[in-house]
Amino acid sequence: MWKINTKKIAISDFLNFVELYEWFQLDNTTIPNIFYTKKTENNKYALGNTISHLLGMTYIQELRASYSVYELSGWKVDNTKYTILDMAASPGWKTTQLAEYYPNSVIIANEFTQNRITQLISNLERIGWNNFCVTNYNWVFFRDLPERFDKVLIDAPCSGEWIGFKAIETIKHWNIKKLKQLSSLQEKLLEAAITSVKVWWEVLYSTCTLNKLENEWVLEYIQNKYPDSFNITYSKRFWPHIEKSGWFFIAK
């Protein structure tokens, strides 16, 4: 799917551009600037090699993945000055959404894996927002910064079950032992997130997988450990046959 970067081009102008060259067929989604994208016979290019992508007018993002920031922001732009942590930021698409919906805030885009930092910086710079900074800390480091952030987004490393239909290696390496290891990591990340956020503020937890071990049971573990510290105000599973998107889980 293509998300149009309205900071660089209006939706109407981009649609005229696509129609002129007849490279792609675009169909509407439930979000105005995200489109289902299908190649036409005239197109020899992958989405990531198109001029619009290279210039930052568009970027590739699954529909379900975009909902994290929308649910955190309440689906509206907030001009308040916040300090927001994107705890596991690479490749950076959710960071660009945070910059878009919180234009006067400082977005801390943290990525623990050092070899993904270059990709993260490249994507953020291409999109054109400048209200962010990039850090390279171990995720649990933020547990030592209590009540520092107004909002925290944690799109947690997960087993990625939803991409099994297009990346068979994901299924080949899927096993219960790996899920338990990931679940243990996710518990630490969520604990760090709720520790680092200010009192009365918000954390958004998401994964691109559907098993309870990485979702509901992670939340239950933290709630049992800190029973009076937070409430789950919203959670949702995204099913491909209902939402017409990939598998996804979010909790606010």
Coordinates of C-alpha atoms in Angstrom, one line a residue:
M1 CA 0.0 0.0 0.0
W2 CA 1.0 3.6 -0.6
K3 CA 0.7 6.4 2.0
I4 CA 0.8 9.9 0.4
N5 CA 3.0 12.3 2.3
T6 CA 0.8 15.4 2.2
K7 CA 3.7 17.5 3.5
K8 CA 5.2 17.2 0.0
I9 CA 2.2 16.7 -2.3
A10 CA -1.5 17.1 -2.2
I11 CA -3.6 13.9 -2.5
S12 CA -5.4 15.3 -5.6
D13 CA -2.1 16.2 -7.3
F14 CA -0.6 12.8 -6.7
L15 CA -3.7 11.1 -8.0
N16 CA -3.4 13.2 -11.2
F17 CA 0.3 12.2 -11.4
V18 CA -0.5 8.5 -11.2
E19 CA -3.4 8.7 -13.7
L20 CA -1.1 10.6 -16.2
Y21 CA 1.5 7.9 -16.3
E22 CA -0.9 4.9 -15.7
W23 CA 1.7 3.1 -13.6
F24 CA -0.5 2.0 -10.8
Q25 CA -4.2 1.4 -10.1
L26 CA -5.1 3.0 -6.7
D27 CA -8.1 2.0 -4.6
N28 CA -9.4 3.8 -1.6
T29 CA -9.0 2.5 2.0
T30 CA -10.6 3.7 5.2
I31 CA -7.9 6.3 5.5
P32 CA -7.9 9.2 3.0
N33 CA -4.2 9.3 2.1
I34 CA -3.5 5.5 2.1
F35 CA -4.3 3.5 -1.0
Y36 CA -4.4 -0.1 -2.1
T37 CA -1.9 -0.3 -4.9
K38 CA -1.8 -2.6 -7.9
K39 CA 0.6 -2.4 -10.8
T40 CA -0.6 -1.9 -14.3
E41 CA 0.8 -3.4 -17.5
N42 CA 2.7 -0.2 -18.1
N43 CA 4.7 -0.4 -14.9
K44 CA 8.2 -1.9 -14.7
Y45 CA 9.0 -0.5 -11.3
A46 CA 8.6 -1.7 -7.8
L47 CA 6.9 0.8 -5.4
G48 CA 10.2 1.5 -3.7
N49 CA 11.9 2.4 -7.0
T50 CA 9.4 5.0 -8.1
I51 CA 10.3 8.7 -8.3
S52 CA 7.5 9.5 -5.9
H53 CA 9.0 7.2 -3.3
L54 CA 12.5 8.3 -3.8
L55 CA 11.5 12.0 -3.4
G56 CA 9.5 11.3 -0.3
M57 CA 6.1 12.0 -1.7
T58 CA 4.9 8.5 -0.8
Y59 CA 6.0 5.6 1.3
I60 CA 5.0 2.0 1.6
Q61 CA 3.0 1.1 4.7
E62 CA 0.5 -1.6 5.4
L63 CA -2.9 -0.2 6.3
R64 CA -3.1 -2.0 9.7
A65 CA 0.4 -0.7 10.6
S66 CA -0.8 2.9 10.3
Y67 CA -3.4 2.5 13.0
S68 CA -1.0 2.7 16.0
V69 CA -0.4 6.4 15.6
Y70 CA -4.0 7.1 14.7
E71 CA -5.2 5.5 17.9
L72 CA -2.5 7.2 20.0
S73 CA -3.4 10.6 18.6
G74 CA -7.2 10.1 18.6
W75 CA -7.2 10.5 14.8
K76 CA -6.5 14.2 14.9
V77 CA -3.5 16.5 14.7
D78 CA -2.3 17.8 18.1
N79 CA -0.3 21.0 18.1
T80 CA 0.7 20.7 21.8
K81 CA 4.4 20.6 22.5
Y82 CA 5.1 17.1 23.8
T83 CA 8.2 14.9 24.1
I84 CA 7.3 11.6 22.5
L85 CA 9.3 8.3 22.4
D86 CA 9.1 5.9 19.5
M87 CA 11.0 3.1 21.3
A88 CA 11.6 0.7 18.4
A89 CA 11.5 3.1 15.4
S90 CA 13.1 1.5 12.4
P91 CA 12.3 1.7 9.5
G92 CA 10.7 4.9 10.6
W93 CA 7.2 5.1 9.0
K94 CA 5.4 5.3 12.4
T95 CA 7.9 8.0 13.4
T96 CA 6.9 10.1 10.3
Q97 CA 3.3 9.7 11.3
L98 CA 4.1 10.9 14.8
A99 CA 5.8 13.9 13.3
E100 CA 2.8 14.5 11.2
Y101 CA 0.2 14.3 14.0
Y102 CA 2.3 16.0 16.6
P103 CA 4.1 18.7 14.5
N104 CA 5.2 20.9 17.5
S105 CA 6.5 17.9 19.5
V106 CA 10.0 16.4 19.7
I107 CA 10.0 12.8 18.6
I108 CA 12.7 10.6 20.0
A109 CA 13.2 7.9 17.3
N110 CA 15.1 5.1 19.1
E111 CA 16.5 2.0 17.4
F112 CA 18.5 -0.6 19.3
T113 CA 19.8 -2.5 16.2
Q114 CA 22.7 -0.3 15.0
N115 CA 22.7 -1.6 11.4
R116 CA 19.1 -0.3 11.0
I117 CA 20.0 3.2 12.0
T118 CA 21.1 4.3 8.5
Q119 CA 17.8 3.1 7.0
L120 CA 15.9 4.9 9.7
I121 CA 17.7 8.3 9.2
S122 CA 17.4 8.0 5.4
N123 CA 13.6 7.4 5.5
L124 CA 13.0 10.2 8.0
E125 CA 15.0 12.7 6.0
R126 CA 13.4 11.8 2.7
I127 CA 9.9 12.3 4.1
G128 CA 10.9 15.9 5.1
W129 CA 10.0 16.2 8.8
N130 CA 12.6 17.8 11.1
N131 CA 11.0 17.5 14.6
F132 CA 12.8 14.3 15.5
C133 CA 16.1 13.0 16.8
V134 CA 17.5 9.5 16.4
T135 CA 19.0 7.5 19.3
N136 CA 20.6 4.1 19.6
Y137 CA 19.9 2.8 23.1
N138 CA 19.0 -0.6 24.3
W139 CA 15.2 -0.5 24.7
V140 CA 15.2 -1.3 28.5
F141 CA 17.5 1.8 29.0
F142 CA 14.3 3.9 29.1
R143 CA 13.3 2.2 32.3
D144 CA 16.0 4.3 34.0
L145 CA 14.2 7.5 32.8
P146 CA 11.1 7.5 34.9
E147 CA 8.2 9.9 33.9
R148 CA 10.2 11.5 31.2
F149 CA 7.9 11.3 28.1
D150 CA 4.4 12.5 27.5
K151 CA 3.6 9.6 25.1
V152 CA 5.4 6.4 24.2
L153 CA 4.9 4.3 21.1
I154 CA 6.2 0.8 21.3
D155 CA 5.8 -1.2 18.1
A156 CA 7.5 -4.2 19.6
P157 CA 9.8 -6.7 17.9
C158 CA 7.7 -9.8 17.4
S159 CA 7.4 -13.1 15.5
G160 CA 5.8 -11.3 12.5
E161 CA 3.3 -14.0 11.9
W162 CA 1.3 -11.8 9.5
I163 CA 4.1 -11.8 6.9
G164 CA 4.1 -15.6 6.6
F165 CA 2.1 -15.4 3.4
K166 CA 4.9 -13.5 1.6
A167 CA 8.0 -14.5 3.6
I168 CA 8.0 -18.2 4.1
E169 CA 11.2 -17.9 6.2
T170 CA 9.1 -16.4 9.0
I171 CA 7.0 -19.6 9.2
K172 CA 10.1 -21.9 9.0
H173 CA 11.6 -20.3 12.1
W174 CA 8.3 -20.1 14.0
N175 CA 8.4 -22.1 17.2
I176 CA 7.1 -21.9 20.8
K177 CA 10.6 -21.4 22.2
K178 CA 11.1 -18.3 20.0
L179 CA 7.7 -16.9 21.0
K180 CA 8.5 -17.2 24.7
Q181 CA 11.8 -15.4 24.2
L182 CA 10.1 -12.6 22.3
S183 CA 7.3 -12.5 24.9
S184 CA 9.9 -12.0 27.7
L185 CA 11.6 -9.2 25.7
Q186 CA 8.2 -7.6 25.0
E187 CA 7.4 -7.6 28.8
K188 CA 10.6 -5.8 29.5
L189 CA 9.9 -3.2 26.7
L190 CA 6.4 -2.5 27.9
E191 CA 7.6 -2.2 31.5
A192 CA 10.2 0.3 30.3
A193 CA 7.5 2.2 28.4
I194 CA 5.1 2.6 31.3
T195 CA 7.9 3.5 33.6
S196 CA 9.3 6.2 31.3
V197 CA 5.9 7.9 30.5
K198 CA 4.6 10.6 32.7
V199 CA 1.7 10.1 35.1
W200 CA -1.7 10.3 33.4
W201 CA -0.2 10.0 30.0
E202 CA -0.3 7.4 27.3
V203 CA 1.5 4.3 25.9
L204 CA 0.5 2.6 22.7
Y205 CA 1.7 -1.1 22.4
S206 CA 1.4 -2.9 19.0
T207 CA 2.7 -6.0 17.2
C208 CA 2.2 -7.5 13.8
T209 CA 1.2 -10.9 15.2
L210 CA -1.9 -12.4 16.7
N211 CA -0.9 -15.0 19.3
K212 CA -1.8 -14.2 22.9
L213 CA 1.6 -14.9 24.2
E214 CA 2.9 -11.7 22.5
N215 CA -0.2 -9.6 23.0
E216 CA -2.8 -10.2 25.8
W217 CA -0.5 -12.2 28.0
V218 CA 2.2 -9.5 27.8
L219 CA -0.4 -7.0 29.0
E220 CA -1.5 -9.4 31.7
Y221 CA 2.0 -9.9 33.0
I222 CA 2.6 -6.1 33.4
Q223 CA -0.9 -5.6 34.9
N224 CA -0.3 -8.3 37.5
K225 CA 3.1 -6.8 38.3
Y226 CA 1.8 -3.2 38.5
P227 CA -1.9 -3.7 39.3
D228 CA -2.6 -0.1 40.2
S229 CA -0.3 1.6 37.6
F230 CA -2.3 1.7 34.4
N231 CA -5.6 0.9 32.7
I232 CA -6.1 -0.5 29.2
T233 CA -8.4 2.0 27.5
Y234 CA -8.5 0.4 24.1
S235 CA -7.4 -2.8 22.4
K236 CA -8.1 -4.3 19.0
R237 CA -7.1 -7.3 16.8
F238 CA -7.1 -6.6 13.1
W239 CA -8.2 -9.5 11.0
P240 CA -7.3 -9.6 7.3
H241 CA -10.8 -10.8 6.2
I242 CA -12.6 -8.1 8.1
E243 CA -10.3 -5.0 7.9
K244 CA -8.7 -6.0 4.5
S245 CA -5.3 -5.5 6.0
G246 CA -2.6 -7.5 7.6
W247 CA -2.8 -9.1 11.1
F248 CA -2.2 -6.6 13.8
F249 CA -2.7 -6.0 17.5
I250 CA -2.8 -2.7 19.4
A251 CA -3.5 -1.7 23.0
K252 CA -3.6 1.8 24.4

